[in-house]
Amino acid sequence: MKTIGLLGGMSWESTVVYYQLLNTLVRDKLGGLNSAKVLMHSFNFEEIAVCQRAGDWQKATEILLGAARNLEASGADLLLICTNTMHTLAPEIQAGINTPLLHIADVTAAALLEQGVQKAALLGTRYTMEQEFYRERLKGHGVEVVIPGQVERQDVHDIIFDELCQGVVKDVSRKRYREIMARLTEEHGVEGIILGCTEIQLLVQPDDAQVPLFDTTYLHAKKAIELALS
């Protein structure tokens, strides 16, 4: 079994889910007392969030790349960035290490196309929805991406940072997400919705939408275990 290196803590709420999924998937596959071989660097998310708010992606790259190199030196055979947003740095991080980095958007695109979804809505942080790194990656796989309007994008973003990243799950926020997902489905004709932030799966479930939801956290972890056991 290969060792998976996790760049986590962004936020730790979703990293807990990653760790649980990785071990559950190995147990279900191999049985008995088998569990995933994992190395983790868990950041103080505030330090990363400061870089995000300031648009200082260069400093963020230096921070994440340093941790990635430490995981590589410690024996990681495969690396995961346990957050969609920080995949904006994925090319720079991959260029600075020899260990393969499993890109969350590639895994998500494969799952979309496997289910015949060629037009999908993307929900995530404002950075993920508005910057091109994620949408262009999906487009490269043949997936058309739709994002919410400006006010809705801000609501999606604020609920992630002000609530979900802090372990707060509110019914009123779930209702707001349902409204946004319904509008994207009914007005834009999307065939699926990408939960493009690792915390969103804490808030909404398949029954909350009219079309299939694609949980990027689960998809990322599942592919990582497939690679680790190959």
Tab-separated table of C-alpha atoms in Angstrom:
chain	number	residue	atom	x	y	z
A	1	MET	CA	0.000	0.000	0.000
A	2	LYS	CA	1.298	3.439	-0.944
A	3	THR	CA	1.475	6.247	1.614
A	4	ILE	CA	-0.818	9.219	1.035
A	5	GLY	CA	0.405	12.666	2.029
A	6	LEU	CA	-2.264	15.189	3.001
A	7	LEU	CA	-1.952	18.964	2.892
A	8	GLY	CA	-4.782	19.529	5.355
A	9	GLY	CA	-6.226	21.909	7.877
A	10	MET	CA	-7.848	24.148	5.252
A	11	SER	CA	-10.178	23.756	7.105
A	12	TRP	CA	-9.645	20.989	9.635
A	13	GLU	CA	-13.401	20.305	9.519
A	14	SER	CA	-13.097	18.886	6.011
A	15	THR	CA	-9.713	17.275	6.687
A	16	VAL	CA	-11.382	15.160	9.375
A	17	VAL	CA	-13.754	13.922	6.672
A	18	TYR	CA	-10.829	13.151	4.360
A	19	TYR	CA	-9.080	11.087	7.040
A	20	GLN	CA	-12.258	9.200	7.878
A	21	LEU	CA	-13.028	8.495	4.218
A	22	LEU	CA	-9.534	7.260	3.414
A	23	ASN	CA	-9.555	4.791	6.281
A	24	THR	CA	-13.145	3.674	5.693
A	25	LEU	CA	-12.455	3.012	2.017
A	26	VAL	CA	-9.408	0.880	2.847
A	27	ARG	CA	-11.313	-1.047	5.509
A	28	ASP	CA	-14.165	-1.717	3.096
A	29	LYS	CA	-11.737	-2.845	0.398
A	30	LEU	CA	-9.332	-4.980	2.453
A	31	GLY	CA	-11.327	-5.806	5.583
A	32	GLY	CA	-10.030	-6.670	9.023
A	33	LEU	CA	-7.846	-4.081	10.734
A	34	ASN	CA	-6.584	-2.562	7.504
A	35	SER	CA	-6.435	1.224	7.350
A	36	ALA	CA	-4.840	3.868	5.140
A	37	LYS	CA	-1.163	4.780	5.386
A	38	VAL	CA	-1.315	8.556	5.806
A	39	LEU	CA	1.087	11.406	6.485
A	40	MET	CA	-0.457	14.806	7.189
A	41	HIS	CA	0.573	18.418	7.462
A	42	SER	CA	-2.295	20.339	9.047
A	43	PHE	CA	-2.004	24.100	8.601
A	44	ASN	CA	-3.279	26.862	10.832
A	45	PHE	CA	-5.981	27.870	8.359
A	46	GLU	CA	-5.952	31.514	9.465
A	47	GLU	CA	-2.432	31.878	8.075
A	48	ILE	CA	-3.620	30.583	4.703
A	49	ALA	CA	-6.838	32.628	4.801
A	50	VAL	CA	-4.804	35.804	5.339
A	51	CYS	CA	-2.948	35.065	2.095
A	52	GLN	CA	-6.246	34.393	0.304
A	53	ARG	CA	-7.829	37.643	1.444
A	54	ALA	CA	-4.737	39.627	0.492
A	55	GLY	CA	-4.394	37.892	-2.868
A	56	ASP	CA	-0.862	36.884	-1.858
A	57	TRP	CA	-0.820	33.597	-3.720
A	58	GLN	CA	2.978	33.669	-3.949
A	59	LYS	CA	3.341	33.470	-0.174
A	60	ALA	CA	0.659	30.788	-0.041
A	61	THR	CA	2.598	28.802	-2.647
A	62	GLU	CA	5.771	29.004	-0.573
A	63	ILE	CA	3.924	27.795	2.529
A	64	LEU	CA	2.199	24.854	0.842
A	65	LEU	CA	5.225	23.868	-1.210
A	66	GLY	CA	7.399	23.713	1.893
A	67	ALA	CA	4.922	21.363	3.540
A	68	ALA	CA	4.614	19.275	0.377
A	69	ARG	CA	8.390	18.818	0.254
A	70	ASN	CA	8.403	17.740	3.897
A	71	LEU	CA	5.725	15.136	3.207
A	72	GLU	CA	7.680	13.900	0.206
A	73	ALA	CA	10.858	13.643	2.277
A	74	SER	CA	8.934	11.732	4.943
A	75	GLY	CA	7.905	9.047	2.474
A	76	ALA	CA	4.624	10.126	0.872
A	77	ASP	CA	4.048	8.363	-2.456
A	78	LEU	CA	1.040	10.489	-3.448
A	79	LEU	CA	-0.088	13.959	-2.371
A	80	LEU	CA	-3.550	15.466	-1.901
A	81	ILE	CA	-4.393	19.112	-1.317
A	82	CYS	CA	-7.411	18.730	0.977
A	83	THR	CA	-9.219	21.798	-0.330
A	84	ASN	CA	-10.559	22.805	-3.728
A	85	THR	CA	-9.516	26.460	-3.512
A	86	MET	CA	-5.825	25.857	-2.943
A	87	HIS	CA	-5.645	23.828	-6.147
A	88	THR	CA	-5.064	27.235	-7.699
A	89	LEU	CA	-1.466	26.506	-6.624
A	90	ALA	CA	-1.412	22.906	-7.863
A	91	PRO	CA	0.805	23.526	-10.944
A	92	GLU	CA	3.440	25.309	-8.858
A	93	ILE	CA	3.383	22.671	-6.132
A	94	GLN	CA	3.620	19.802	-8.619
A	95	ALA	CA	6.517	21.528	-10.375
A	96	GLY	CA	8.386	21.758	-7.061
A	97	ILE	CA	8.156	18.075	-6.065
A	98	ASN	CA	8.669	14.666	-7.635
A	99	THR	CA	5.734	12.965	-5.914
A	100	PRO	CA	2.529	12.913	-8.006
A	101	LEU	CA	-0.191	15.337	-6.906
A	102	LEU	CA	-3.740	14.094	-7.465
A	103	HIS	CA	-5.754	17.062	-8.794
A	104	ILE	CA	-9.278	17.258	-7.405
A	105	ALA	CA	-10.731	18.800	-10.575
A	106	ASP	CA	-9.438	15.939	-12.738
A	107	VAL	CA	-11.110	13.403	-10.481
A	108	THR	CA	-14.329	15.422	-10.463
A	109	ALA	CA	-14.370	15.747	-14.260
A	110	ALA	CA	-13.976	11.983	-14.629
A	111	ALA	CA	-16.953	11.384	-12.333
A	112	LEU	CA	-19.097	13.909	-14.198
A	113	LEU	CA	-18.361	12.415	-17.591
A	114	GLU	CA	-18.872	8.881	-16.287
A	115	GLN	CA	-22.457	9.871	-15.465
A	116	GLY	CA	-22.924	11.692	-18.761
A	117	VAL	CA	-22.888	15.174	-17.244
A	118	GLN	CA	-21.440	17.712	-19.662
A	119	LYS	CA	-22.877	20.888	-18.114
A	120	ALA	CA	-22.456	21.379	-14.381
A	121	ALA	CA	-22.820	24.130	-11.814
A	122	LEU	CA	-19.851	24.884	-9.571
A	123	LEU	CA	-20.329	25.889	-5.925
A	124	GLY	CA	-17.347	26.765	-3.776
A	125	THR	CA	-15.461	29.658	-2.285
A	126	ARG	CA	-15.478	32.910	-4.207
A	127	TYR	CA	-11.895	32.140	-5.276
A	128	THR	CA	-12.844	28.760	-6.728
A	129	MET	CA	-15.926	30.029	-8.519
A	130	GLU	CA	-14.470	33.263	-9.889
A	131	GLN	CA	-10.880	32.354	-10.729
A	132	GLU	CA	-10.234	30.375	-13.886
A	133	PHE	CA	-8.012	27.585	-12.522
A	134	TYR	CA	-10.884	25.223	-11.666
A	135	ARG	CA	-13.322	26.062	-14.451
A	136	GLU	CA	-10.613	25.883	-17.121
A	137	ARG	CA	-9.403	22.538	-15.793
A	138	LEU	CA	-12.920	21.141	-16.098
A	139	LYS	CA	-13.376	22.742	-19.500
A	140	GLY	CA	-10.227	20.958	-20.638
A	141	HIS	CA	-12.005	17.681	-19.932
A	142	GLY	CA	-15.053	18.761	-21.931
A	143	VAL	CA	-17.275	19.933	-19.066
A	144	GLU	CA	-19.160	23.230	-19.402
A	145	VAL	CA	-19.255	25.076	-16.066
A	146	VAL	CA	-21.898	27.492	-14.773
A	147	ILE	CA	-21.471	29.589	-11.618
A	148	PRO	CA	-24.105	31.475	-9.593
A	149	GLY	CA	-24.719	35.209	-9.901
A	150	GLN	CA	-22.712	37.708	-7.887
A	151	VAL	CA	-25.008	37.942	-4.855
A	152	GLU	CA	-25.464	34.179	-4.738
A	153	ARG	CA	-21.702	33.625	-5.053
A	154	GLN	CA	-21.131	35.841	-2.040
A	155	ASP	CA	-23.754	33.964	-0.017
A	156	VAL	CA	-22.193	30.608	-0.928
A	157	HIS	CA	-18.736	31.931	0.010
A	158	ASP	CA	-19.816	33.516	3.306
A	159	ILE	CA	-21.633	30.389	4.489
A	160	ILE	CA	-18.472	28.367	3.850
A	161	PHE	CA	-16.109	30.655	5.766
A	162	ASP	CA	-18.385	32.039	8.466
A	163	GLU	CA	-20.157	28.773	9.265
A	164	LEU	CA	-18.990	25.495	7.728
A	165	CYS	CA	-15.254	26.045	8.255
A	166	GLN	CA	-16.088	26.707	11.904
A	167	GLY	CA	-18.241	23.611	12.294
A	168	VAL	CA	-21.542	25.501	12.204
A	169	VAL	CA	-24.384	23.992	10.155
A	170	LYS	CA	-27.601	26.021	9.907
A	171	ASP	CA	-30.953	25.065	8.413
A	172	VAL	CA	-31.360	28.586	7.007
A	173	SER	CA	-28.095	28.190	5.117
A	174	ARG	CA	-29.161	24.810	3.777
A	175	LYS	CA	-32.351	26.471	2.527
A	176	ARG	CA	-30.291	29.172	0.795
A	177	TYR	CA	-28.120	26.579	-0.926
A	178	ARG	CA	-31.238	24.717	-2.042
A	179	GLU	CA	-32.593	27.925	-3.584
A	180	ILE	CA	-29.333	28.584	-5.415
A	181	MET	CA	-29.062	25.018	-6.682
A	182	ALA	CA	-32.684	25.080	-7.869
A	183	ARG	CA	-32.112	28.326	-9.777
A	184	LEU	CA	-29.012	26.940	-11.473
A	185	THR	CA	-30.930	23.824	-12.485
A	186	GLU	CA	-34.126	25.496	-13.666
A	187	GLU	CA	-32.675	28.602	-15.331
A	188	HIS	CA	-29.375	27.298	-16.665
A	189	GLY	CA	-30.211	23.667	-17.354
A	190	VAL	CA	-27.250	22.176	-15.492
A	191	GLU	CA	-27.159	18.391	-15.355
A	192	GLY	CA	-25.183	18.142	-12.125
A	193	ILE	CA	-23.829	20.297	-9.303
A	194	ILE	CA	-20.224	20.200	-8.137
A	195	LEU	CA	-19.752	20.671	-4.407
A	196	GLY	CA	-16.474	22.428	-5.136
A	197	CYS	CA	-15.548	23.128	-1.552
A	198	THR	CA	-14.680	20.285	0.761
A	199	GLU	CA	-16.923	21.677	3.525
A	200	ILE	CA	-20.159	21.887	1.511
A	201	GLN	CA	-20.883	18.195	1.968
A	202	LEU	CA	-21.383	19.008	5.660
A	203	LEU	CA	-24.430	21.097	4.677
A	204	VAL	CA	-26.228	19.562	1.696
A	205	GLN	CA	-27.103	16.041	0.660
A	206	PRO	CA	-28.395	14.503	-2.605
A	207	ASP	CA	-32.036	15.076	-1.612
A	208	ASP	CA	-31.406	18.834	-1.485
A	209	ALA	CA	-31.008	19.125	-5.264
A	210	GLN	CA	-32.960	18.240	-8.401
A	211	VAL	CA	-29.860	16.911	-10.180
A	212	PRO	CA	-26.934	14.736	-9.024
A	213	LEU	CA	-24.461	16.267	-6.572
A	214	PHE	CA	-20.754	15.569	-6.975
A	215	ASP	CA	-18.990	15.537	-3.612
A	216	THR	CA	-15.394	16.422	-4.467
A	217	THR	CA	-14.100	15.321	-1.067
A	218	TYR	CA	-15.418	11.792	-1.517
A	219	LEU	CA	-14.310	11.576	-5.147
A	220	HIS	CA	-10.807	12.788	-4.279
A	221	ALA	CA	-10.427	10.331	-1.404
A	222	LYS	CA	-11.837	7.429	-3.415
A	223	LYS	CA	-9.390	7.952	-6.277
A	224	ALA	CA	-6.498	8.327	-3.834
A	225	ILE	CA	-7.260	4.934	-2.315
A	226	GLU	CA	-7.533	3.357	-5.763
A	227	LEU	CA	-4.048	4.651	-6.530
A	228	ALA	CA	-2.673	3.710	-3.126
A	229	LEU	CA	-3.846	0.118	-3.536
A	230	SER	CA	-2.871	-0.233	-7.199
